[in-house]
GROMACS .gro file of C-alpha atoms in nm:
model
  231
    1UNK     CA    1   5.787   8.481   8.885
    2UNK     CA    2   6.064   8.304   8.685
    3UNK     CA    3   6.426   8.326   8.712
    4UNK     CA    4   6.607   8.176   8.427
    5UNK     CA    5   6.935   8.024   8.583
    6UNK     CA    6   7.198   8.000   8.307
    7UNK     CA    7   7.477   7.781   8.369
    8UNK     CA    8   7.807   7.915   8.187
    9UNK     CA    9   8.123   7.741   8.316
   10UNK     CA   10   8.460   7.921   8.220
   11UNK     CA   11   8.406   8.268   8.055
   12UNK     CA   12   8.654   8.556   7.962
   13UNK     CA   13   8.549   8.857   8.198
   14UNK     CA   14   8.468   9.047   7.889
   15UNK     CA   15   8.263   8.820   7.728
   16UNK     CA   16   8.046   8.753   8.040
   17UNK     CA   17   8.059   9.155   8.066
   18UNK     CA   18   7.899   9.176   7.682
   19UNK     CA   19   7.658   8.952   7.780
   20UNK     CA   20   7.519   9.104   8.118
   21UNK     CA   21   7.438   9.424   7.917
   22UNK     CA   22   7.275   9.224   7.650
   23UNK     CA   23   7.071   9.082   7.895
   24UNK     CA   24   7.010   9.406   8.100
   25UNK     CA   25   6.897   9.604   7.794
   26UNK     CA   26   6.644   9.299   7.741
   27UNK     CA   27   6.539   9.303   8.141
   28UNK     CA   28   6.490   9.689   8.078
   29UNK     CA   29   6.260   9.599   7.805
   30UNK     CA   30   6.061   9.325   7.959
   31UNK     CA   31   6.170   9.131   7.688
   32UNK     CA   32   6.296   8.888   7.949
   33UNK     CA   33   6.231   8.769   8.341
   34UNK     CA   34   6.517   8.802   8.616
   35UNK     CA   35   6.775   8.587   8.487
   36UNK     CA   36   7.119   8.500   8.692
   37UNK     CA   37   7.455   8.400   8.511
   38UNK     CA   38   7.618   8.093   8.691
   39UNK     CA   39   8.008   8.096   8.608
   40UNK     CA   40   8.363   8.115   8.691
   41UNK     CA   41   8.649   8.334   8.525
   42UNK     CA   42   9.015   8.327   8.434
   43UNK     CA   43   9.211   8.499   8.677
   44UNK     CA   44   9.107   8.827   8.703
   45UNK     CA   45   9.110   9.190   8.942
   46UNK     CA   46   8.794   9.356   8.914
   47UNK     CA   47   8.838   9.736   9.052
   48UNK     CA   48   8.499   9.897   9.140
   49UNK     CA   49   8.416  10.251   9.110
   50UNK     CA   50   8.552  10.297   9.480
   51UNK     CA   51   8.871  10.162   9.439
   52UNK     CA   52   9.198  10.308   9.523
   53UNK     CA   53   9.519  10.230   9.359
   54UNK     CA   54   9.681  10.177   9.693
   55UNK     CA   55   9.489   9.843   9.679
   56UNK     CA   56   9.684   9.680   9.384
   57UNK     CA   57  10.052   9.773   9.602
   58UNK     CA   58  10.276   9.529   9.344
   59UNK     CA   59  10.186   9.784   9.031
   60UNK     CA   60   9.997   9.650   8.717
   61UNK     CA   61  10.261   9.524   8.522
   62UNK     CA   62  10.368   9.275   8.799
   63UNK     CA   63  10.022   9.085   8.799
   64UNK     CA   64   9.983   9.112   8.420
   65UNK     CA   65  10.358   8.960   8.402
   66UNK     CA   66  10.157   8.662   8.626
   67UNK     CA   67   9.850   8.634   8.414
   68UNK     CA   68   9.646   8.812   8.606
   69UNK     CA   69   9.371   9.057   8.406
   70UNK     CA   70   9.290   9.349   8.553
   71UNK     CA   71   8.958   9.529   8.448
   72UNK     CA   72   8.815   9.866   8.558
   73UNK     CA   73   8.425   9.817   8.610
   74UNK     CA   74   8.094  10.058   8.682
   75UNK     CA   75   7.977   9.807   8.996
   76UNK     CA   76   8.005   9.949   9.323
   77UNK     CA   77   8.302   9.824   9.583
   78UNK     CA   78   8.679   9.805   9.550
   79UNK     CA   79   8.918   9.576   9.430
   80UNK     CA   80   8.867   9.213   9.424
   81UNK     CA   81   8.975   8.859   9.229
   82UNK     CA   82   8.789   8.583   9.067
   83UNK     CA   83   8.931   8.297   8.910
   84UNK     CA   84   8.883   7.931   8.849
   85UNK     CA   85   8.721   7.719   9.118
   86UNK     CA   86   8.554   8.078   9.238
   87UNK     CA   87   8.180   8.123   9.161
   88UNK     CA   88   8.041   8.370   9.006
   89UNK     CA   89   7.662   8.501   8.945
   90UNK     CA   90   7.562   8.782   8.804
   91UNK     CA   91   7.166   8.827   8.861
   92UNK     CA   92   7.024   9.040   8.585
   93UNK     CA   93   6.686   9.126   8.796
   94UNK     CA   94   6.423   9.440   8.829
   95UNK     CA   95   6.492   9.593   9.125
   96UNK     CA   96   6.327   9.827   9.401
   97UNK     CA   97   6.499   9.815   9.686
   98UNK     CA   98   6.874   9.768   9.681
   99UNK     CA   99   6.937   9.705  10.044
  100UNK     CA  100   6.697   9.451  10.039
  101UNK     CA  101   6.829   9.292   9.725
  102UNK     CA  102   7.175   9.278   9.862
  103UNK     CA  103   7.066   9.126  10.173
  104UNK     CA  104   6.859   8.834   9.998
  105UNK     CA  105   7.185   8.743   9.791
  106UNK     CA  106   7.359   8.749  10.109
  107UNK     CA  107   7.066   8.505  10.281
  108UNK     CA  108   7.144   8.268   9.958
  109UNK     CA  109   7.479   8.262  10.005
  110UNK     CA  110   7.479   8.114  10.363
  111UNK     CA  111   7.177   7.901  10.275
  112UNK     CA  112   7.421   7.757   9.972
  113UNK     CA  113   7.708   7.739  10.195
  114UNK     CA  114   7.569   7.604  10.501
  115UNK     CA  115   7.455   7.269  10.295
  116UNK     CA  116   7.871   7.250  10.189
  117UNK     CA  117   7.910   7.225  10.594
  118UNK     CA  118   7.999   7.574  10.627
  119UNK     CA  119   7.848   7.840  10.867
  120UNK     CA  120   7.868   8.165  10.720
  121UNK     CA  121   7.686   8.520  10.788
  122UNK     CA  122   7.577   8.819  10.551
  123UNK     CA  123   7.728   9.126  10.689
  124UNK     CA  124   7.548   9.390  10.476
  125UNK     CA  125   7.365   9.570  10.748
  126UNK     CA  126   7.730   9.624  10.947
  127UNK     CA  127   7.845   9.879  10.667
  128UNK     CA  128   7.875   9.862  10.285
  129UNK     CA  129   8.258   9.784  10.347
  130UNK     CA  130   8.135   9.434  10.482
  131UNK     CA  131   7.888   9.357  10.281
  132UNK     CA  132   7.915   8.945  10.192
  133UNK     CA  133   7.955   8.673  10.349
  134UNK     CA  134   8.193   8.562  10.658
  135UNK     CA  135   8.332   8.263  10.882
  136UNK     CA  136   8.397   8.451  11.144
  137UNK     CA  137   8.642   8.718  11.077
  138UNK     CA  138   8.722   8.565  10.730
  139UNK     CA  139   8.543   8.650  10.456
  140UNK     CA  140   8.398   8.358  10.182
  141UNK     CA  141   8.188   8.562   9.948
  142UNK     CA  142   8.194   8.938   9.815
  143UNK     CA  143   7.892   9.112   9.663
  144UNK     CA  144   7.918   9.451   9.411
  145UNK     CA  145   7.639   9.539   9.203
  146UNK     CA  146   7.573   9.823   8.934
  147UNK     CA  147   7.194   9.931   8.854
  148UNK     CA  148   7.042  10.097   8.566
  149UNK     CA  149   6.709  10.175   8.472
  150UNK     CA  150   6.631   9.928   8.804
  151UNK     CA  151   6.819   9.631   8.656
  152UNK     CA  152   7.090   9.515   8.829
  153UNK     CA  153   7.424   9.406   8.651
  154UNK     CA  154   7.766   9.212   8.877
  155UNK     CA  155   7.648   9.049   9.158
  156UNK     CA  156   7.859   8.783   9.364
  157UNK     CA  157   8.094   8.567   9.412
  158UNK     CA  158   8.216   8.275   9.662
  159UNK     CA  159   8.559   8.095   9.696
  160UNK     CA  160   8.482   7.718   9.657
  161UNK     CA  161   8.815   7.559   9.575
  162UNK     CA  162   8.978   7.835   9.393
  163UNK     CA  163   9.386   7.922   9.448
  164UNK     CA  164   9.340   8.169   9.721
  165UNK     CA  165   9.730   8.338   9.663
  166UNK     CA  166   9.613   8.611   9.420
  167UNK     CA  167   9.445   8.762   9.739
  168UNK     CA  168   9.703   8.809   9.931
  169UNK     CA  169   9.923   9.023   9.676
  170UNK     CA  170   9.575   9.300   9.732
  171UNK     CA  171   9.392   9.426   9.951
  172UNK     CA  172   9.086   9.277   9.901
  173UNK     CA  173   8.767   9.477   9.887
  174UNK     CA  174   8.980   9.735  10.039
  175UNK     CA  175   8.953   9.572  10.389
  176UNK     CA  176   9.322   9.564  10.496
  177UNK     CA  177   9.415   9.265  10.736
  178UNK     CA  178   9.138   9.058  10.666
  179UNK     CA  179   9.165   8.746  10.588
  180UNK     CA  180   9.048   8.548  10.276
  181UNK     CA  181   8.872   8.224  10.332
  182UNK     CA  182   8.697   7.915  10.093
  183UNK     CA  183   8.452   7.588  10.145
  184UNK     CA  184   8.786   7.373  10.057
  185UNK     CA  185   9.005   7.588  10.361
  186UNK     CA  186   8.666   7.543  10.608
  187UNK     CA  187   8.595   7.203  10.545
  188UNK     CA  188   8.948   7.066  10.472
  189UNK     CA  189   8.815   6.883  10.151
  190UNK     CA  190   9.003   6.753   9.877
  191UNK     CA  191   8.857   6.710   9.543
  192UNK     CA  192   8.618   6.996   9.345
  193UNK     CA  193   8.372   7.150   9.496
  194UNK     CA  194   8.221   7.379   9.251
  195UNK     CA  195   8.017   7.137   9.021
  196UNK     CA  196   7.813   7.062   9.266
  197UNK     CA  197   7.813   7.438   9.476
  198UNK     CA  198   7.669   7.557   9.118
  199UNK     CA  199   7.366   7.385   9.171
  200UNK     CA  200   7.305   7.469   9.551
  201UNK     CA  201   7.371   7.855   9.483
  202UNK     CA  202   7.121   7.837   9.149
  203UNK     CA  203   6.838   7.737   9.344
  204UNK     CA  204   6.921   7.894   9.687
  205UNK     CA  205   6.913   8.226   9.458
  206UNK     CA  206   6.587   8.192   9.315
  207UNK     CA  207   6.421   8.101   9.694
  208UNK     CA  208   6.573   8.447   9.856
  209UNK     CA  209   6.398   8.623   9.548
  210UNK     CA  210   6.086   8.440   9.583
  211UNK     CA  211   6.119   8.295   9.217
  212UNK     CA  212   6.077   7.960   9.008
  213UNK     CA  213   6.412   7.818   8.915
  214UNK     CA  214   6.396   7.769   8.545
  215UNK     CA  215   6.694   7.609   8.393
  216UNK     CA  216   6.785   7.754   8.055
  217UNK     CA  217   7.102   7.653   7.825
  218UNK     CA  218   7.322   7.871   7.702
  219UNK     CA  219   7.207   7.808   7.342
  220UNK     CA  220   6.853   7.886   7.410
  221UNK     CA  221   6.962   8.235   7.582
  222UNK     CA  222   7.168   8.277   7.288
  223UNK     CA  223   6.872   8.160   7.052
  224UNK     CA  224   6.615   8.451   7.313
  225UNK     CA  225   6.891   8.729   7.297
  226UNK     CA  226   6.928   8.684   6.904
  227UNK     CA  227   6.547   8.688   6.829
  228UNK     CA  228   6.488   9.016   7.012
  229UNK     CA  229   6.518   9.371   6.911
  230UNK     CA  230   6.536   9.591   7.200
  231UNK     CA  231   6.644   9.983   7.165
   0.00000   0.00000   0.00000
């Protein structure tokens, strides 16, 4: 089995959105194999289908006024922020067993983060509130995941050597006191990490799922998505 690892660097949040159900529509279809979306994303509040407004205490306005998107989404979870130096994948894969699924991106996430020096631990089976990764009581990496027609859409994200401030002005994935942690706060590392983290979570992802890594350009996905016709 093949998992076509597309490496995106900075996307709007509704672009990369477009393109996820582009690409699920095509999974749906066959049309294409499990393919995950490597990226990061201006600054941004996603708010899940759980979310409460209580979670986003400063009011709207005040993050817009700070550049700060905020987008309603159909994944499931609560509030939460990406933004540059963050990763982001979005796995557009067949799926049977959700619980299972979730756990295997959690298993690549600590696999990815333990070779950046950091030991982490999926949480998933303590409650969906905790599901992602932690150091400790800190938590490095969130998951949230929507699926149709068994495809999956969202999927995860870790902070590498992002600006971790836009956390503290929510509550983050609705977990009140916790705190927020990245690879550059663990390991005390100056310079960027994420180049490099890319490539560790790409392959890390496609071992949990049991799949061949298979490194595809954005112009060839763009060159796949344009040549198909699914309805």
């Amino acid at each position: 089995m093949d998992l076509w690892t597309v490496q995106l660097g900075r996307v709007p949040y509704a672009e990369a959105l477009a393109l996820q159900e582009r690409l699920r529509a095509a999974r749906q279809a066959d049309a294409i194999p499990d393919t995950v979306l490597i990226l990061e994303h201006p600054p941004v509040y996603t708010r899940g289908k759980r979310s409460d407004p209580a979670e986003l205490p400063l009011g709207e306005a005040w993050y817009r006024d700070r550049g700060i998107e905020i987008v309603d989404v159909d994944r499931g979870g609560k509030v939460t922020y990406h933004g540059p130096g963050q990763l982001v994948a979005y796995p557009i894969a067949r799926v049977t067993d959700v619980l299972g699924f979730v756990s295997r991106l959690e298993e690549a996430m600590v696999a990815a983060l333990g070779q950046e020096g950091v030991t982490a631990r999926g949480r998933a089976r303590d409650g969906r509130e905790f599901t992602g990764t932690w150091v400790g009581d800190r938590k490095i990496g969130s998951i949230g995941l929507h699926v149709s027609k068994g495809v999956t859409t969202h999927g995860l994200s870790v902070n590498v050597d992002n600006d971790m401030t836009p956390f503290e002005w929510i509550v983050p994935c609705g977990l009140g006191g916790v705190a927020m942690t990245s690879v550059a706060m663990e390991t005390d590392a100056e310079g960027a990490r994420l180049p490099c983290f890319r490539k560790r979570m790409g392959h890390e992802l496609a071992r949990a799922l049991g799949a061949r890594q298979r490194l595809v350009t954005p112009a060839r996905l763009a060159r796949e998505l344009a040549g198909l016709t699914v309805g």
